[in-house]
Tab-separated table of C-alpha atoms in Angstrom:
chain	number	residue	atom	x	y	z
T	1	UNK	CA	109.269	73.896	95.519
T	2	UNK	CA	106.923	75.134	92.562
T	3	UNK	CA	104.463	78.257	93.610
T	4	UNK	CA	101.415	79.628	92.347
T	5	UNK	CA	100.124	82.709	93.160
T	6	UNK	CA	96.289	83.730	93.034
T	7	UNK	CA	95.186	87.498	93.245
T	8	UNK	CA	91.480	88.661	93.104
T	9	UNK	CA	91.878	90.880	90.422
T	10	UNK	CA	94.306	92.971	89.364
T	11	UNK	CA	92.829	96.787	88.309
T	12	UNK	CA	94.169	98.893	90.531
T	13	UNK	CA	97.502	99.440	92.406
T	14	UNK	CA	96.778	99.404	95.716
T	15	UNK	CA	97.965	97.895	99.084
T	16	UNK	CA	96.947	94.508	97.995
T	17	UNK	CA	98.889	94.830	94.818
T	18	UNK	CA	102.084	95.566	96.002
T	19	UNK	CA	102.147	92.475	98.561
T	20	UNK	CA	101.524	90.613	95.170
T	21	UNK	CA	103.998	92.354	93.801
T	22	UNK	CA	106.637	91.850	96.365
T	23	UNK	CA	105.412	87.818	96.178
T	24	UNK	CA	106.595	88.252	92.661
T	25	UNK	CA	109.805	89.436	93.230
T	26	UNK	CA	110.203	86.486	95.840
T	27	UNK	CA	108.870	83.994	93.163
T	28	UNK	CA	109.841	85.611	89.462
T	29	UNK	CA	108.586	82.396	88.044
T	30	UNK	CA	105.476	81.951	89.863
T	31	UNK	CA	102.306	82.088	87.176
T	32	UNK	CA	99.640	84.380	88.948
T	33	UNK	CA	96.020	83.313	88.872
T	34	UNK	CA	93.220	86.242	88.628
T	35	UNK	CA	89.673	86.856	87.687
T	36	UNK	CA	90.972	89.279	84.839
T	37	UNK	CA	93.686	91.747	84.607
T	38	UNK	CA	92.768	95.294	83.276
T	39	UNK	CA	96.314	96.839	81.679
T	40	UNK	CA	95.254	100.224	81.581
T	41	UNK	CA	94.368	100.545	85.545
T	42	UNK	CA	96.817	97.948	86.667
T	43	UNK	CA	100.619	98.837	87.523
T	44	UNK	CA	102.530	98.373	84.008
T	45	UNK	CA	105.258	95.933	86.459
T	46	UNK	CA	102.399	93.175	85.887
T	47	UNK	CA	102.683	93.018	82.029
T	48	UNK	CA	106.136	91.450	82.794
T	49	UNK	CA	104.773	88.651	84.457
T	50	UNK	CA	102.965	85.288	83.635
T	51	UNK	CA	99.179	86.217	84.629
T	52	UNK	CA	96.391	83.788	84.101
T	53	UNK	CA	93.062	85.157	84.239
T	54	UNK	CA	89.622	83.385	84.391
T	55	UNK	CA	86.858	82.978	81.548
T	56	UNK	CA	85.599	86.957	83.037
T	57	UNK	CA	88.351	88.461	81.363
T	58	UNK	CA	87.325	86.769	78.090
T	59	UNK	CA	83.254	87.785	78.373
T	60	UNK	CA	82.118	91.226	76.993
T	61	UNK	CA	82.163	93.681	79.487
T	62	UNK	CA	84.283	91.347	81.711
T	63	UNK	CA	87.102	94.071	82.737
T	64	UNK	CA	85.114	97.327	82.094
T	65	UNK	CA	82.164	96.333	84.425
T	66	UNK	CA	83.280	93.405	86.422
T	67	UNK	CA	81.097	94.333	89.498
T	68	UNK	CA	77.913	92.364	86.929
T	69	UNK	CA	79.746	89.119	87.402
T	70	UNK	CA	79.985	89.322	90.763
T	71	UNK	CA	77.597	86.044	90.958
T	72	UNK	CA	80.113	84.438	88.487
T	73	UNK	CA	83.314	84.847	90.636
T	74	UNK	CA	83.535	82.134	93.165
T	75	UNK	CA	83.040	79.351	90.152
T	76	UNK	CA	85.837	81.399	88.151
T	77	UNK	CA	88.269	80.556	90.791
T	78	UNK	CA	87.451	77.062	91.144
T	79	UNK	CA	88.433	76.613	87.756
T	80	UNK	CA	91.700	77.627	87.762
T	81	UNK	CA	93.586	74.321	87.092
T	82	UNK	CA	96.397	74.514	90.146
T	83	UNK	CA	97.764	70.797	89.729
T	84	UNK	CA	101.244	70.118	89.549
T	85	UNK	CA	101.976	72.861	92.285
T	86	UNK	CA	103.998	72.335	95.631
T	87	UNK	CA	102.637	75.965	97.402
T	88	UNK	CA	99.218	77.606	96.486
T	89	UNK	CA	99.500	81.296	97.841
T	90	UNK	CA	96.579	83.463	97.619
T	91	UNK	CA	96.477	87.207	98.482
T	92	UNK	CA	92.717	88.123	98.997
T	93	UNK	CA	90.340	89.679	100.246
T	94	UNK	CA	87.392	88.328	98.367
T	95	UNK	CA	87.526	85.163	96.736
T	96	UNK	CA	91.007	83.725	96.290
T	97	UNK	CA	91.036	81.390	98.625
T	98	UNK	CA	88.436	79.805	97.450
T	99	UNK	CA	90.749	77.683	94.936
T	100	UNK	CA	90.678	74.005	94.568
T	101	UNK	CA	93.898	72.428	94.613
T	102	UNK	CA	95.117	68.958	94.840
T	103	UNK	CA	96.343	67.278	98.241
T	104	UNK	CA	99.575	67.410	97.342
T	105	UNK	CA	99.603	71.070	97.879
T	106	UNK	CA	99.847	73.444	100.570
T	107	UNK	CA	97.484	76.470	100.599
T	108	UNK	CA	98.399	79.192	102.543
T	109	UNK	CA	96.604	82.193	102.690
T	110	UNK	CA	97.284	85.748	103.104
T	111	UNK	CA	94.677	87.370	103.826
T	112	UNK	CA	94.223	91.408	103.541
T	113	UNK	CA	90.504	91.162	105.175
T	114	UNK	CA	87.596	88.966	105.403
T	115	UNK	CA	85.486	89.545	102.156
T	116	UNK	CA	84.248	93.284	103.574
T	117	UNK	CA	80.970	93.622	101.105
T	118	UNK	CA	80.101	90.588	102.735
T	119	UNK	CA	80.920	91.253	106.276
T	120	UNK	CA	81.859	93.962	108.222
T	121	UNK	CA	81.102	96.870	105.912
T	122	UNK	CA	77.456	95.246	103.702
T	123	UNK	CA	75.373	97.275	104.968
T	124	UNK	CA	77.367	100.634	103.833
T	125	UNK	CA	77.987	98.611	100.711
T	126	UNK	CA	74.750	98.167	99.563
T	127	UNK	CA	73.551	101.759	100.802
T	128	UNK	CA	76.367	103.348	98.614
T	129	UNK	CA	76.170	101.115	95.088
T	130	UNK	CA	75.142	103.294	92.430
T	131	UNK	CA	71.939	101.299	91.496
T	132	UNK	CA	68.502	101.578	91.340
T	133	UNK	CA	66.278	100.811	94.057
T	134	UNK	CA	64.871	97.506	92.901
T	135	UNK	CA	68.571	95.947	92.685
T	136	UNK	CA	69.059	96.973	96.109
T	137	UNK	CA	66.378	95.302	97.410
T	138	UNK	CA	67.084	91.861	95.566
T	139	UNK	CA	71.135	92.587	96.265
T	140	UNK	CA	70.954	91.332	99.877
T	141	UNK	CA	69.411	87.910	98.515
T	142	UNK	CA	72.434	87.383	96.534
T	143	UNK	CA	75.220	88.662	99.373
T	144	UNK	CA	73.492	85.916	101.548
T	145	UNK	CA	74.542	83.191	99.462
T	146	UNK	CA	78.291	84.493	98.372
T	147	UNK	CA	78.439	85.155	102.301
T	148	UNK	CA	77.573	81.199	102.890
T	149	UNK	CA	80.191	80.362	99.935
T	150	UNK	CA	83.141	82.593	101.515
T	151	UNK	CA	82.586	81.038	104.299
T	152	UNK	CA	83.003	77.604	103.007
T	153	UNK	CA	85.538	79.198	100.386
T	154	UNK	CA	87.679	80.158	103.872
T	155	UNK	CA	87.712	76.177	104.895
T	156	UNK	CA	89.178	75.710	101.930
T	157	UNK	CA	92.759	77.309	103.348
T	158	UNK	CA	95.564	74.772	104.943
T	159	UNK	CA	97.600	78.326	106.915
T	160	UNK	CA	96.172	81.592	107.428
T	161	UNK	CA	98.399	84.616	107.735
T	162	UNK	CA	96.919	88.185	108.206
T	163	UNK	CA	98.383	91.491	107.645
T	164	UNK	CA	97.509	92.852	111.035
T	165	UNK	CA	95.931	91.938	114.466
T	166	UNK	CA	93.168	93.529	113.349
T	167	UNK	CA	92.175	91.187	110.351
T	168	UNK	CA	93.304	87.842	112.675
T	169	UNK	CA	90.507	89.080	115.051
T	170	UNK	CA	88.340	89.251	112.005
T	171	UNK	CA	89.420	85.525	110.303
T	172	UNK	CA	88.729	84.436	113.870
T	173	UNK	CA	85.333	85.882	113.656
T	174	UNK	CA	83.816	85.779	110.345
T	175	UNK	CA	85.833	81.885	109.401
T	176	UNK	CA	86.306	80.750	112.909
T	177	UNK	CA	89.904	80.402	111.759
T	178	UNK	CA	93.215	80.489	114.041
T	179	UNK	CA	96.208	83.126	112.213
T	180	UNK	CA	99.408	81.251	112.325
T	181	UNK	CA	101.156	84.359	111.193
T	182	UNK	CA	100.970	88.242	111.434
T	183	UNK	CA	102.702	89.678	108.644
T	184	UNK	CA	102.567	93.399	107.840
T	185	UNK	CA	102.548	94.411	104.123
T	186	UNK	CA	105.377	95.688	102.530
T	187	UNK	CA	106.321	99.400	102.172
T	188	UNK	CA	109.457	100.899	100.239
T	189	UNK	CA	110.373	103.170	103.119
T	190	UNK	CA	113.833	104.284	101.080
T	191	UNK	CA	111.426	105.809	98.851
T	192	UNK	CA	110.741	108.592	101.596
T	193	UNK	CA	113.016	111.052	103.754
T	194	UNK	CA	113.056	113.475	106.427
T	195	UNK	CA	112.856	117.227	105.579
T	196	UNK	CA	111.784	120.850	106.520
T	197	UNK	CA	108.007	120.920	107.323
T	198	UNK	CA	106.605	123.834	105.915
T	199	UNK	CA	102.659	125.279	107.217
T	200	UNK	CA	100.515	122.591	106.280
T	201	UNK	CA	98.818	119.376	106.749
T	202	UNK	CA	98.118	116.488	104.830
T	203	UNK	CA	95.467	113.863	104.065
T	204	UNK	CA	95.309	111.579	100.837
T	205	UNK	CA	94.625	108.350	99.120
T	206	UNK	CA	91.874	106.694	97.330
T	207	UNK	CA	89.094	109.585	97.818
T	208	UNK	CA	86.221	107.001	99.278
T	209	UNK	CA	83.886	107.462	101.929
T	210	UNK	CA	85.238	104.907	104.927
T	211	UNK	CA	88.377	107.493	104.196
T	212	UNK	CA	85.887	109.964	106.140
T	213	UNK	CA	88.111	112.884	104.624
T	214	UNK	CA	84.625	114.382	105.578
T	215	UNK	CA	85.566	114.703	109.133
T	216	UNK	CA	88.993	116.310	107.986
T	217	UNK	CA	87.517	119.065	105.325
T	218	UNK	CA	85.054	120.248	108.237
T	219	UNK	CA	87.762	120.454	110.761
T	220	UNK	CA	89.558	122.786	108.213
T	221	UNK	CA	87.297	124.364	107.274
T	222	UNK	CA	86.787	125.464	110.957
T	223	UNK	CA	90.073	125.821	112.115
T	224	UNK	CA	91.069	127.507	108.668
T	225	UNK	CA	93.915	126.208	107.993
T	226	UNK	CA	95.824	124.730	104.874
T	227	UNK	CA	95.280	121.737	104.434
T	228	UNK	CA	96.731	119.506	101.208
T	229	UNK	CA	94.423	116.173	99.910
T	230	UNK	CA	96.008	113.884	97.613
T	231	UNK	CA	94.503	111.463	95.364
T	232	UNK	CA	91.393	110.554	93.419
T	233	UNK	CA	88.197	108.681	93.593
T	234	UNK	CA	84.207	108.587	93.147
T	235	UNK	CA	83.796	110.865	96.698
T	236	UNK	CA	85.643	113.885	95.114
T	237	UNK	CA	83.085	116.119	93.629
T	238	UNK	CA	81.350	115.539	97.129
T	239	UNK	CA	84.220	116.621	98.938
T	240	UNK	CA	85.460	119.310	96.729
T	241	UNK	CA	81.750	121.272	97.262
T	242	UNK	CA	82.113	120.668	101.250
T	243	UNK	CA	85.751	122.200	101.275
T	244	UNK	CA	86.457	125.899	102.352
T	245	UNK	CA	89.223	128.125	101.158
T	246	UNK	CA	92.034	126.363	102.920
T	247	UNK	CA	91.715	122.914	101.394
T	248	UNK	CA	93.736	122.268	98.565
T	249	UNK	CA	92.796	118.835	96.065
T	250	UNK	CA	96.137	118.076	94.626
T	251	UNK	CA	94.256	115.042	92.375
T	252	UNK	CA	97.067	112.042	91.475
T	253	UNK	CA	100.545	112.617	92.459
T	254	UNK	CA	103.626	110.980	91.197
T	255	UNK	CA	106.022	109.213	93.451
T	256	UNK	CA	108.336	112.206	93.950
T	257	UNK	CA	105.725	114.815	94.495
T	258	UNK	CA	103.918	112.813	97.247
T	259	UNK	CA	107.387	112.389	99.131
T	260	UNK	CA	107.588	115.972	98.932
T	261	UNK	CA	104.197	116.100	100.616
T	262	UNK	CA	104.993	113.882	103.004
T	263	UNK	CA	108.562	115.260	104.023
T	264	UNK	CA	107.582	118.945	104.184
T	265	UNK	CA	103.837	118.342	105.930
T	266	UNK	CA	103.181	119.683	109.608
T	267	UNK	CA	101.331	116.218	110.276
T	268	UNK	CA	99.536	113.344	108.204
T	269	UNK	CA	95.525	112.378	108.825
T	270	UNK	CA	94.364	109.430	109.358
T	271	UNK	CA	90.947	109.679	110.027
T	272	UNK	CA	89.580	106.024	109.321
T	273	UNK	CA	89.958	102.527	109.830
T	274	UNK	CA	92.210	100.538	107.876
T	275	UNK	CA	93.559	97.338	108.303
T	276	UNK	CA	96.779	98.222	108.182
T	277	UNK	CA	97.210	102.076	106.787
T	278	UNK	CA	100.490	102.107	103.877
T	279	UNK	CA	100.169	105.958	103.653
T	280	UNK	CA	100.739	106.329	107.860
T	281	UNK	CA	103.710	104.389	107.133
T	282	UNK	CA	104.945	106.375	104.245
T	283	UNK	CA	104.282	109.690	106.452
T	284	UNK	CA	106.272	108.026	108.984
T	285	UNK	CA	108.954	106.989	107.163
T	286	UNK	CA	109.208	110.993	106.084
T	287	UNK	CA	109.826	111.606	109.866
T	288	UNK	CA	106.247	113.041	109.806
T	289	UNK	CA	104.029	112.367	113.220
T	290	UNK	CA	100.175	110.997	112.507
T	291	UNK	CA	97.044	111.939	113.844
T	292	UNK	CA	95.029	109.350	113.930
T	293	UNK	CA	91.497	107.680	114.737
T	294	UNK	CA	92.526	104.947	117.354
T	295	UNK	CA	90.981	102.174	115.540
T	296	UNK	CA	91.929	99.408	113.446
T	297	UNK	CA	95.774	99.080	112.399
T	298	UNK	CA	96.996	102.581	113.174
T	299	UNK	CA	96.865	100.837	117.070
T	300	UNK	CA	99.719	98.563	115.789
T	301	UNK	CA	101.913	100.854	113.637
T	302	UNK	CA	101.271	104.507	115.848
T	303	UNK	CA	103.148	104.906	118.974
T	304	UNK	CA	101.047	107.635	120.874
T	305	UNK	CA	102.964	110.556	121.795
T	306	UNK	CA	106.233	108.890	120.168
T	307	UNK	CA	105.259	108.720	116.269
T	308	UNK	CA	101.753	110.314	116.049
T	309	UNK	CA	98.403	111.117	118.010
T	310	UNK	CA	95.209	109.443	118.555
T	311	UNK	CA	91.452	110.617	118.598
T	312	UNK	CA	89.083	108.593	120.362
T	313	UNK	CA	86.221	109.488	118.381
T	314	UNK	CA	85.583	109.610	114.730
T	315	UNK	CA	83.929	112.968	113.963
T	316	UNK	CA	85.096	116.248	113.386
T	317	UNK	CA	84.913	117.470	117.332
T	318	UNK	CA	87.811	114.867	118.414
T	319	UNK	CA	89.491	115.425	115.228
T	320	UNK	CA	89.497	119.297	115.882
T	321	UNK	CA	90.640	118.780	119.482
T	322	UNK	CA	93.342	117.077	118.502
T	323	UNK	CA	94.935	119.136	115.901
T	324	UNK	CA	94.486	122.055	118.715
T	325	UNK	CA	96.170	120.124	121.051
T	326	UNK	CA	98.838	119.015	119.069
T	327	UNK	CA	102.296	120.087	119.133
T	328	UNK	CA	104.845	119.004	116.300
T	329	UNK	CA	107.952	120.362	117.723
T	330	UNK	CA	107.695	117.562	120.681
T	331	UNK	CA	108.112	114.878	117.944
T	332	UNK	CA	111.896	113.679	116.812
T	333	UNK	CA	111.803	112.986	112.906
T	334	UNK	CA	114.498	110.769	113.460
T	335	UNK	CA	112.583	108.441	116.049
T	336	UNK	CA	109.611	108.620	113.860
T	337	UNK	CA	111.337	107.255	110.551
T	338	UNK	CA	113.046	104.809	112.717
T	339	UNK	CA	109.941	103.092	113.574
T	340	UNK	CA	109.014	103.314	110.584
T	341	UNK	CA	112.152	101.029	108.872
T	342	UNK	CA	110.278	98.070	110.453
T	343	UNK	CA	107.932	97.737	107.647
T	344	UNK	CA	110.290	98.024	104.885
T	345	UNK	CA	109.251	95.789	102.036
T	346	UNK	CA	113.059	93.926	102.042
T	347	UNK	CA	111.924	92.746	105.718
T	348	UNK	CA	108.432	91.762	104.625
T	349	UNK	CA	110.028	89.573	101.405
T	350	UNK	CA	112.845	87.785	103.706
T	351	UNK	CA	109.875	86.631	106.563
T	352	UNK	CA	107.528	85.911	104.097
T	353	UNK	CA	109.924	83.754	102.057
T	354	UNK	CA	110.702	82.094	105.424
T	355	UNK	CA	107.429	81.681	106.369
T	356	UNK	CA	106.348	79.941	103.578
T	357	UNK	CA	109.357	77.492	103.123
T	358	UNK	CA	108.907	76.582	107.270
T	359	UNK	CA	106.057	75.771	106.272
T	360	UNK	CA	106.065	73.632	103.591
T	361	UNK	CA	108.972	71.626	104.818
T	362	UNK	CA	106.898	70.554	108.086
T	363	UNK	CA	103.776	69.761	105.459
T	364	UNK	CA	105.509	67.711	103.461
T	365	UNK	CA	107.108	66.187	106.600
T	366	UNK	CA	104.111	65.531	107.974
T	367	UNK	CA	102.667	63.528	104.403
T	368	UNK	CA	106.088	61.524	104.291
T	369	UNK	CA	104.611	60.054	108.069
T	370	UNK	CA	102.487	57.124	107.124
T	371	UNK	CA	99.603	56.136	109.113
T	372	UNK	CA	99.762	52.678	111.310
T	373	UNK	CA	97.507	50.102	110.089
T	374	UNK	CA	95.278	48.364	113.402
């Protein structure tokens, strides 16, 4: 069975990366398809692999400011030349699946979310972009017609699988496509452990608004307690001038030092939606409970009163009501990093692997089934 993998793009390493990472691993010598690959942003495991990028990687300005080619993208996937292949797998959420491949080869998709500039979040895209006023008025014209293309890009897909409940509600919605699988992406759970908490709490990741750290600085600053964010990202000057004495911005942390966080924190935040939430897992997998917003996938991976807390509401008022409320010593570190073993990375590479192979035999079982002449 000969693979190919296709990837958006590959200049960061986020969630999306390390399911494409753990496809690798699964596939060693699987070429991966992407619009370009940036080496300096990218994780440094990717240089050891065969990656293809488009024509955007070789056009001036292509990696530095590959937002301008946004128009470009869905024909720079078409043209990647996927013949010859047994298994197309594409891990998206914007324009991967829009590959052409040959009939001889099963697509299957997994899919992180429906494309969200052009869905569920364009309206907060287009509001936030760092342009002038005159793009932003033309902008919608353009998201109209890559919205009508990722739609059609979406039919494009044999299988479906999603990494939550959450996004298979949204493939049903946005593509009017069924899930055949729900497969939660991979985290390294061995990477974390259980330890002493210490006095504080502890929010992190990519520093961008739909984090709504917002919510969590004014809590803190209220309550005035310490309170420990991790990471970087374009909202962190605006949340730095918000934050009170008691907030601490800890910028980019190494692998060690945010296992330290995690294992020694009084709780973790999680005060947005995600569609599935890696960091709620790694707080987990510390033995650390979660307070969370009860929306999107910390419903599937938060056992209320067992593994974390929910707030109904996302503002600072439920947030605040909750932290009064809750009570760490009623949570057993060992039950909490139990739960949290499910979504170890080993598990996610042995179903996918199955997944995929159960699904190509019955595929090419079905093609080997020629039709009756009448």
């Amino acid at each position: 069975m000969k693979v190919a993998l296709v990837h958006d793009h590959l200049s960061q390493d986020g969630g999306a990366e390390r399911v494409l990472r753990a496809m690798q691993e699964i596939w060693p010598e699987a070429p991966t398809f992407v619009l370009f690959h940036d080496r300096n942003r990218a994780h440094p495991d990717f240089t050891r692999r065969d990656i293809r990028p488009s024509f955007i990687q070789r056009l001036p300005w292509g990696v530095s400011h590959y937002q301008w080619f946004l128009p470009l993208m869905p024909a720079a996937v078409e043209s990647y030349n996927l013949e010859g292949f047994d298994v197309v797998l594409s891990s998206t959420s914007a324009f991967a699946k829009g590959v052409i491949t040959s009939p001889e080869s099963l697509h299957i998709c997994y899919c992180h979310t429906p494309t969200r500039y052009l869905w569920s979040d364009t309206h907060r895209y287009v509001e936030e972009l760092p342009y002038p006023r005159i793009i932003k008025i033309f902008l919608p014209l353009l998201l109209t017609r890559l919205r009508l293309l990722d739609r059609l890009m979406a039919e494009r897909v044999d299988v479906f699988i999603a990494n939550s409940e959450t996004i298979a509600n949204r493939i049903k919605k946005y593509y009017h496509r069924d899930t055949q699988s729900i497969l939660y992406p991979p985290v390294n759970t061995t990477a974390f452990s259980i330890g002493t908490p210490k006095n504080y709490y502890l929010a992190g990741g990519r520093l961008v608004s739909y984090k709504r750290l917002d919510i969590v600085i004014e809590t803190f600053n209220r309550l005035r307690l310490p309170l420990k964010i991790f990471g970087r990202g374009p909202d962190e000057t605006k949340l730095k001038k918000m934050a009170g004495g008691t907030v601490e911005f800890l910028g980019n942390v190494n692998d060690q030092e945010k296992a330290d966080l995690y294992r020694e924190c009084v709780a973790y935040l999680h005060p947005q939606i995600e569609d599935f939430g890696i960091t709620a897992i790694e707080a987990m997998a510390s033995g650390r409970p979660v307070i969370a917003y009860a929306a999107g996938g910390a419903t599937e991976t938060i056992l209320d009163g067992v593994t974390g807390v929910f707030f109904q509401e996302q503002n600072w008022e439920h947030l605040l009501d909750a932290i009064v409320k809750f009570q760490p010593e009623r949570f057993d570190p060992e039950r909490i990093r139990k739960h949290a073993l499910q979504f170890d990375q080993d598990i996610f590479r042995k179903r996918l692997k199955n997944f995929v192979e159960s699904a190509y035999a019955a595929f090419h079982a079905s093609r080997s089934v020629k039709p009756r002449m009448l």
